[in-house]
mmCIF file of C-alpha atoms in Angstrom:
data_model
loop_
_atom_site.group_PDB
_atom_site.id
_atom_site.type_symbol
_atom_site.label_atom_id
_atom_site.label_comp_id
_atom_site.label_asym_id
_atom_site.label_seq_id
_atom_site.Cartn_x
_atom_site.Cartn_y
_atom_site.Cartn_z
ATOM 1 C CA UNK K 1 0.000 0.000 0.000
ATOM 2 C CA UNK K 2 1.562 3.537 -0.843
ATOM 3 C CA UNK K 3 0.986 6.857 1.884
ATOM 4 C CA UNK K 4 -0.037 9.819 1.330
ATOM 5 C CA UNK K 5 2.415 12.641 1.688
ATOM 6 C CA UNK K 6 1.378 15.291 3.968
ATOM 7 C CA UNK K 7 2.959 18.006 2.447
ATOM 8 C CA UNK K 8 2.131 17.227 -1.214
ATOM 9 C CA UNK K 9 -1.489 16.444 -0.238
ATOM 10 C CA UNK K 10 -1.720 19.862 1.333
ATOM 11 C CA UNK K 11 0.091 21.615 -1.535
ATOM 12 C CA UNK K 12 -3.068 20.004 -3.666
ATOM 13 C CA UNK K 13 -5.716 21.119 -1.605
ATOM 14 C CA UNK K 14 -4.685 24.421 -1.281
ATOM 15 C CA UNK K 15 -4.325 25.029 -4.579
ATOM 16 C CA UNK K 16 -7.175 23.635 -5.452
ATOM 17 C CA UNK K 17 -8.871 25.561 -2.691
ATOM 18 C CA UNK K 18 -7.269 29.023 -4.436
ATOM 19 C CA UNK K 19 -8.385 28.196 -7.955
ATOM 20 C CA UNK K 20 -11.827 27.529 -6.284
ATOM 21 C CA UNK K 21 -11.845 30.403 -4.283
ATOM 22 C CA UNK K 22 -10.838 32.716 -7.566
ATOM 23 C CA UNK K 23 -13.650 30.781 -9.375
ATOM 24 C CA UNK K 24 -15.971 31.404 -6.910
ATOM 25 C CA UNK K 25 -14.948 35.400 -6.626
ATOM 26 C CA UNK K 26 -14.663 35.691 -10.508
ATOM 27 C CA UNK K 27 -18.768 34.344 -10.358
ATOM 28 C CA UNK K 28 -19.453 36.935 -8.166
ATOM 29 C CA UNK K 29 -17.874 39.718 -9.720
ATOM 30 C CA UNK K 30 -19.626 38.948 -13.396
ATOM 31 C CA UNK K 31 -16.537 37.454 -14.200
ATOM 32 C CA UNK K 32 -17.464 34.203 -15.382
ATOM 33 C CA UNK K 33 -21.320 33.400 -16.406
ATOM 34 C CA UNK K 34 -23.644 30.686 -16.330
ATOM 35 C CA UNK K 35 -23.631 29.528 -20.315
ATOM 36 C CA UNK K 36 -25.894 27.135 -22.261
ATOM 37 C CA UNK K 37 -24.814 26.954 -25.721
ATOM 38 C CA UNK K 38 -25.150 24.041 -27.829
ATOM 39 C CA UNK K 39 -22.983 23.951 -30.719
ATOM 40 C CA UNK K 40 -25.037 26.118 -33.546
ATOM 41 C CA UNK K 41 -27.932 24.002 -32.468
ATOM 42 C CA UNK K 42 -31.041 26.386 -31.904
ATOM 43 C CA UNK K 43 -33.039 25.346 -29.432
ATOM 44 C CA UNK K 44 -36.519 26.362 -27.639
ATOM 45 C CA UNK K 45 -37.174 28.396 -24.291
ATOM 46 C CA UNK K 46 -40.573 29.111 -23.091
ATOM 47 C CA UNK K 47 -41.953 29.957 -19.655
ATOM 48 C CA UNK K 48 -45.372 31.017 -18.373
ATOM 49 C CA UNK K 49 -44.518 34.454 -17.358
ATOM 50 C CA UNK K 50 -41.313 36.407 -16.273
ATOM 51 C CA UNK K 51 -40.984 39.277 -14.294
ATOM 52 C CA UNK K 52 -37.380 41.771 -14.961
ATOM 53 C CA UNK K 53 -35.721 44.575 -14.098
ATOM 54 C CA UNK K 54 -33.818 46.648 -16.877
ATOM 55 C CA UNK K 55 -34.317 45.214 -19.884
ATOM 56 C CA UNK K 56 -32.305 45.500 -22.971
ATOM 57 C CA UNK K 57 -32.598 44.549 -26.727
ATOM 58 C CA UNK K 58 -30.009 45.388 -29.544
ATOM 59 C CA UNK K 59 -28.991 43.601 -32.465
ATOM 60 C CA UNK K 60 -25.886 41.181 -33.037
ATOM 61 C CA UNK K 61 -24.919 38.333 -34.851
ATOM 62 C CA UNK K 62 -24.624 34.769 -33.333
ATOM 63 C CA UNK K 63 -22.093 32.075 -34.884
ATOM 64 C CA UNK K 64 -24.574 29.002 -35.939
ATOM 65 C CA UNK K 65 -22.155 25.966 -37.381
ATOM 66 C CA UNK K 66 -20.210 27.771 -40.089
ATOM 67 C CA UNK K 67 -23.492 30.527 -40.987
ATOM 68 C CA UNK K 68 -23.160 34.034 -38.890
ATOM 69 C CA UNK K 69 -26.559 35.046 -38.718
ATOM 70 C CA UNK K 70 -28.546 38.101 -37.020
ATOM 71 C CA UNK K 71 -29.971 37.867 -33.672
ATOM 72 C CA UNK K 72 -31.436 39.578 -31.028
ATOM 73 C CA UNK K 73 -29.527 40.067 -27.657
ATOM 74 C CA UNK K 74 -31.707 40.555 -24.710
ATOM 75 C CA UNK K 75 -30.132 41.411 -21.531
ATOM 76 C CA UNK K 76 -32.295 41.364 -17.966
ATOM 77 C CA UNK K 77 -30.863 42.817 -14.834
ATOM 78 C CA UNK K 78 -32.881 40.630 -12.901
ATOM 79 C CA UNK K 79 -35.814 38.395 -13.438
ATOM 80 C CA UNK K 80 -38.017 35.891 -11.995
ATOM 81 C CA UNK K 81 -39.716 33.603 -14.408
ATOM 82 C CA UNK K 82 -42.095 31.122 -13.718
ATOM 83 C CA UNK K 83 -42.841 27.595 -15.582
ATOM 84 C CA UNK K 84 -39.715 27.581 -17.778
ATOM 85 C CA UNK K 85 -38.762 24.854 -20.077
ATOM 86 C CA UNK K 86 -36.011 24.562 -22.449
ATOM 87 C CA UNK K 87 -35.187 22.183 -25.164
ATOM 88 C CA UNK K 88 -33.388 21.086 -28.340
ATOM 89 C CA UNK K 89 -33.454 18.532 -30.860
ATOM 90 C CA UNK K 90 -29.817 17.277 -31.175
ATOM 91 C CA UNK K 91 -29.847 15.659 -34.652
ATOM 92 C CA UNK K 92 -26.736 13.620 -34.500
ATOM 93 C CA UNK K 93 -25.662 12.257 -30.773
ATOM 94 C CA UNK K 94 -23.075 9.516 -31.245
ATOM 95 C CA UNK K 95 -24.122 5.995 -31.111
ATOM 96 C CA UNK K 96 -27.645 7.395 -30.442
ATOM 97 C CA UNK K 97 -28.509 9.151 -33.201
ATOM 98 C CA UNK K 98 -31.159 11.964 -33.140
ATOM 99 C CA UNK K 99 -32.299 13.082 -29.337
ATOM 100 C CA UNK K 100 -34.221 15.371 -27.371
ATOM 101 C CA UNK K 101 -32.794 17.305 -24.384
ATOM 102 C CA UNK K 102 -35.474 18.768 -21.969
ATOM 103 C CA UNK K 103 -34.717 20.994 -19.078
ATOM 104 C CA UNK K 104 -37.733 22.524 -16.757
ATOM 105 C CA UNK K 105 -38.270 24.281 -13.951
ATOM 106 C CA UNK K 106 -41.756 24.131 -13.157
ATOM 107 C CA UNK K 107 -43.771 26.279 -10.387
ATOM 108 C CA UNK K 108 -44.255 29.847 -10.406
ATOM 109 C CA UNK K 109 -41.320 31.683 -9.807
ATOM 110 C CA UNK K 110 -39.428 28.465 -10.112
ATOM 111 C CA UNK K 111 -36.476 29.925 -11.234
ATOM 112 C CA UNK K 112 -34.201 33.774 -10.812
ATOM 113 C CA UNK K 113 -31.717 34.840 -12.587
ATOM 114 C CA UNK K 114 -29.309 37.548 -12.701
ATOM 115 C CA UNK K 115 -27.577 39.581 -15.489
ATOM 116 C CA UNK K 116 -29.382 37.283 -17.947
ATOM 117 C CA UNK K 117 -28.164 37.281 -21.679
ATOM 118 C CA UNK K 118 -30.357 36.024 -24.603
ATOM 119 C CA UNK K 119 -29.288 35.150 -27.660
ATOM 120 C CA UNK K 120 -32.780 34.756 -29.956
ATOM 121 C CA UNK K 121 -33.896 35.028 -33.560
ATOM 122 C CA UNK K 122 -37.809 34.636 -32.740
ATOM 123 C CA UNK K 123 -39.566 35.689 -29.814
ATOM 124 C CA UNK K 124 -43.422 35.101 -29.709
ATOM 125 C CA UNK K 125 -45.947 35.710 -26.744
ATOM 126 C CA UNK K 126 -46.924 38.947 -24.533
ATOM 127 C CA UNK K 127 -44.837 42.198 -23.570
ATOM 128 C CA UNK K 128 -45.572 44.400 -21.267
ATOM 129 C CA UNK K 129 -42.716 47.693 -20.636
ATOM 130 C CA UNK K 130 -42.392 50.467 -18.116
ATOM 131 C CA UNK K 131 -40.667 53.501 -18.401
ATOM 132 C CA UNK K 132 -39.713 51.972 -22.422
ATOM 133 C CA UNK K 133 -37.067 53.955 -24.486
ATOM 134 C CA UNK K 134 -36.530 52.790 -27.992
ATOM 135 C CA UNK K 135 -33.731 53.841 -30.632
ATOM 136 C CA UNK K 136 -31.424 54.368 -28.204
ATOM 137 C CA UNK K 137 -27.758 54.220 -28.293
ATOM 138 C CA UNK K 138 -27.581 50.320 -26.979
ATOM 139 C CA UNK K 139 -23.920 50.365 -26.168
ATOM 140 C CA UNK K 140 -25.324 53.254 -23.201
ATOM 141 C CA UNK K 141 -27.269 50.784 -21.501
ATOM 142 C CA UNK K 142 -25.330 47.202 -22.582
ATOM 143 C CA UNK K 143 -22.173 46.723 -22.164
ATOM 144 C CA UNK K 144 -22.118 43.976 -24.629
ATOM 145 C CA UNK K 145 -23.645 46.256 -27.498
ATOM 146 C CA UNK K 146 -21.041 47.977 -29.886
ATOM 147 C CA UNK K 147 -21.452 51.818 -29.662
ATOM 148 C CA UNK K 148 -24.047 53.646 -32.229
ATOM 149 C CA UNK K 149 -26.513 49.693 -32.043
ATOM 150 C CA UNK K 150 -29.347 50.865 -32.112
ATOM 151 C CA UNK K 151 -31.780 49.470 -28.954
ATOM 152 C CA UNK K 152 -34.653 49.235 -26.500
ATOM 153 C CA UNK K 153 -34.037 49.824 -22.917
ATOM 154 C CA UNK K 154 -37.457 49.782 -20.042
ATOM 155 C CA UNK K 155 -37.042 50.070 -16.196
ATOM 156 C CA UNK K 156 -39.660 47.368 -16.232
ATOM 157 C CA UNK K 157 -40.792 44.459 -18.399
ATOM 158 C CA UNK K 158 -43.432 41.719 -17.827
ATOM 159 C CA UNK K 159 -43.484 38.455 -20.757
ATOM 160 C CA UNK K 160 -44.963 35.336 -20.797
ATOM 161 C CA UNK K 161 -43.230 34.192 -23.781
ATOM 162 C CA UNK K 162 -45.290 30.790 -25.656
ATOM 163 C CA UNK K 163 -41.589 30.063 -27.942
ATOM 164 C CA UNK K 164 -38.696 31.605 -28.335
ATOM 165 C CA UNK K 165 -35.999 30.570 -30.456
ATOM 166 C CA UNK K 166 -32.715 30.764 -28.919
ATOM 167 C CA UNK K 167 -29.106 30.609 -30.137
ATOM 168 C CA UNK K 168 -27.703 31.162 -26.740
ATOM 169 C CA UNK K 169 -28.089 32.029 -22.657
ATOM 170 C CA UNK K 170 -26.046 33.198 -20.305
ATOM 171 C CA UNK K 171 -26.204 34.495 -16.884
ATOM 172 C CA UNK K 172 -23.736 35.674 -14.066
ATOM 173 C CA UNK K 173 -26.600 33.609 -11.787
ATOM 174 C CA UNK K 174 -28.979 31.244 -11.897
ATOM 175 C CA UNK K 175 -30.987 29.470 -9.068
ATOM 176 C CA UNK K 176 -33.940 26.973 -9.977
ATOM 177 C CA UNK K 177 -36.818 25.106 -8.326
ATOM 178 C CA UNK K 178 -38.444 21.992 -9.172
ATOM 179 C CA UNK K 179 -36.168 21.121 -11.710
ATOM 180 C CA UNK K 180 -36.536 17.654 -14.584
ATOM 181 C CA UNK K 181 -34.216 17.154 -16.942
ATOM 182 C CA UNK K 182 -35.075 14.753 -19.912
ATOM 183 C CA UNK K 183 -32.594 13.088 -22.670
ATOM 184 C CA UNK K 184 -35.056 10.858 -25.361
ATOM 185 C CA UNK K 185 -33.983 9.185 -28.156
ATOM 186 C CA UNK K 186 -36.001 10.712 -31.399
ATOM 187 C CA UNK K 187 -37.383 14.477 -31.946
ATOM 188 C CA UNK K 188 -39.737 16.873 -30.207
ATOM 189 C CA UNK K 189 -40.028 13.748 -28.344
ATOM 190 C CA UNK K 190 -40.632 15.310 -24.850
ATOM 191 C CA UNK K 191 -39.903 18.907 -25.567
ATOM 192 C CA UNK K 192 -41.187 21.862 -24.774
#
């Protein structure tokens, strides 16, 4: 049977307690987000009703397999969202073959989020703004946006959003209730 040195056991740890620790503060700081993106694979979000906090739309361009195409980027200070579900048809899973991925997080205000980005080329359902300011110089209130984008900013924003197309999400956090994943062989098969 071997030991275990002491010293080089502690030498580990601790730095694998630092680069922890650095992770951890980097999260905090909106250093590193929260991503879902799946390869140039779109894939569907929709959720019963969300409630945000400075909301913010400007155009971009998304990377989807080889194609650039335009998209939308939505950014939400903060938001609550109830019922969400997101999914995408993967069409060529090794060994498997087409499949299904599923994620929900079902209940109302099942799931809060912070610094949310959107990535989305269709957005369907109901919008509701407050304090709404439209044309404006995105790059003023999104740091992401390239200066002179033209955008939508509102204090205030209510959706319930029946399917929206996505390309990509990203968040600095995200906490969720009552959450099911599903994989399933096949398409739409168990989607949202």
């Amino acid at each position: 049977m071997g030991r275990i040195s002491i010293p080089k056991f502690a030498t580990a740890l601790a730095a694998g307690l630092a680069a922890f620790g650095v992770t951890g503060f980097a999260v905090a700081q909106g250093g590193l987000t929260a991503n879902i993106a799946l390869s140039g694979t779109f894939f569907k979000v929709n959720m019963s009703h969300l409630e945000g906090e400075g909301l913010s739309i400007f155009v971009d361009r998304d990377k989807m397999g080889e194609e650039t195409i335009p998209a939308a980027r939505l950014k939400f200070e903060h938001a609550v969202a109830s019922n969400l579900c997101l999914s995408a048809n993967l069409p060529d899973v090794p060994g498997i073959g087409e499949t299904t991925f599923a994620l929900r997080a079902n209940g109302d205000d099942s799931v809060e989020v912070e610094n949310l980005l959107v990535g989305a080329t269709d957005i369907k359902g109901q919008l509701d703004l407050t304090n709404a300011n439209v044309g404006v110089d995105a790059s003023q209130v999104n740091d992401k946006a390239d200066p002179g984008s033209w955008g939508l900013y509102a204090q205030k924003v209510t959706l319930s959003a029946d399917d929206i197309r996505t390309t990509s999400v990203g968040a600095e956090r995200l906490a969720a209730s009552g959450v099911n994943v599903t994989v399933k062989r096949g398409s739409n098969n168990n989607g949202c």
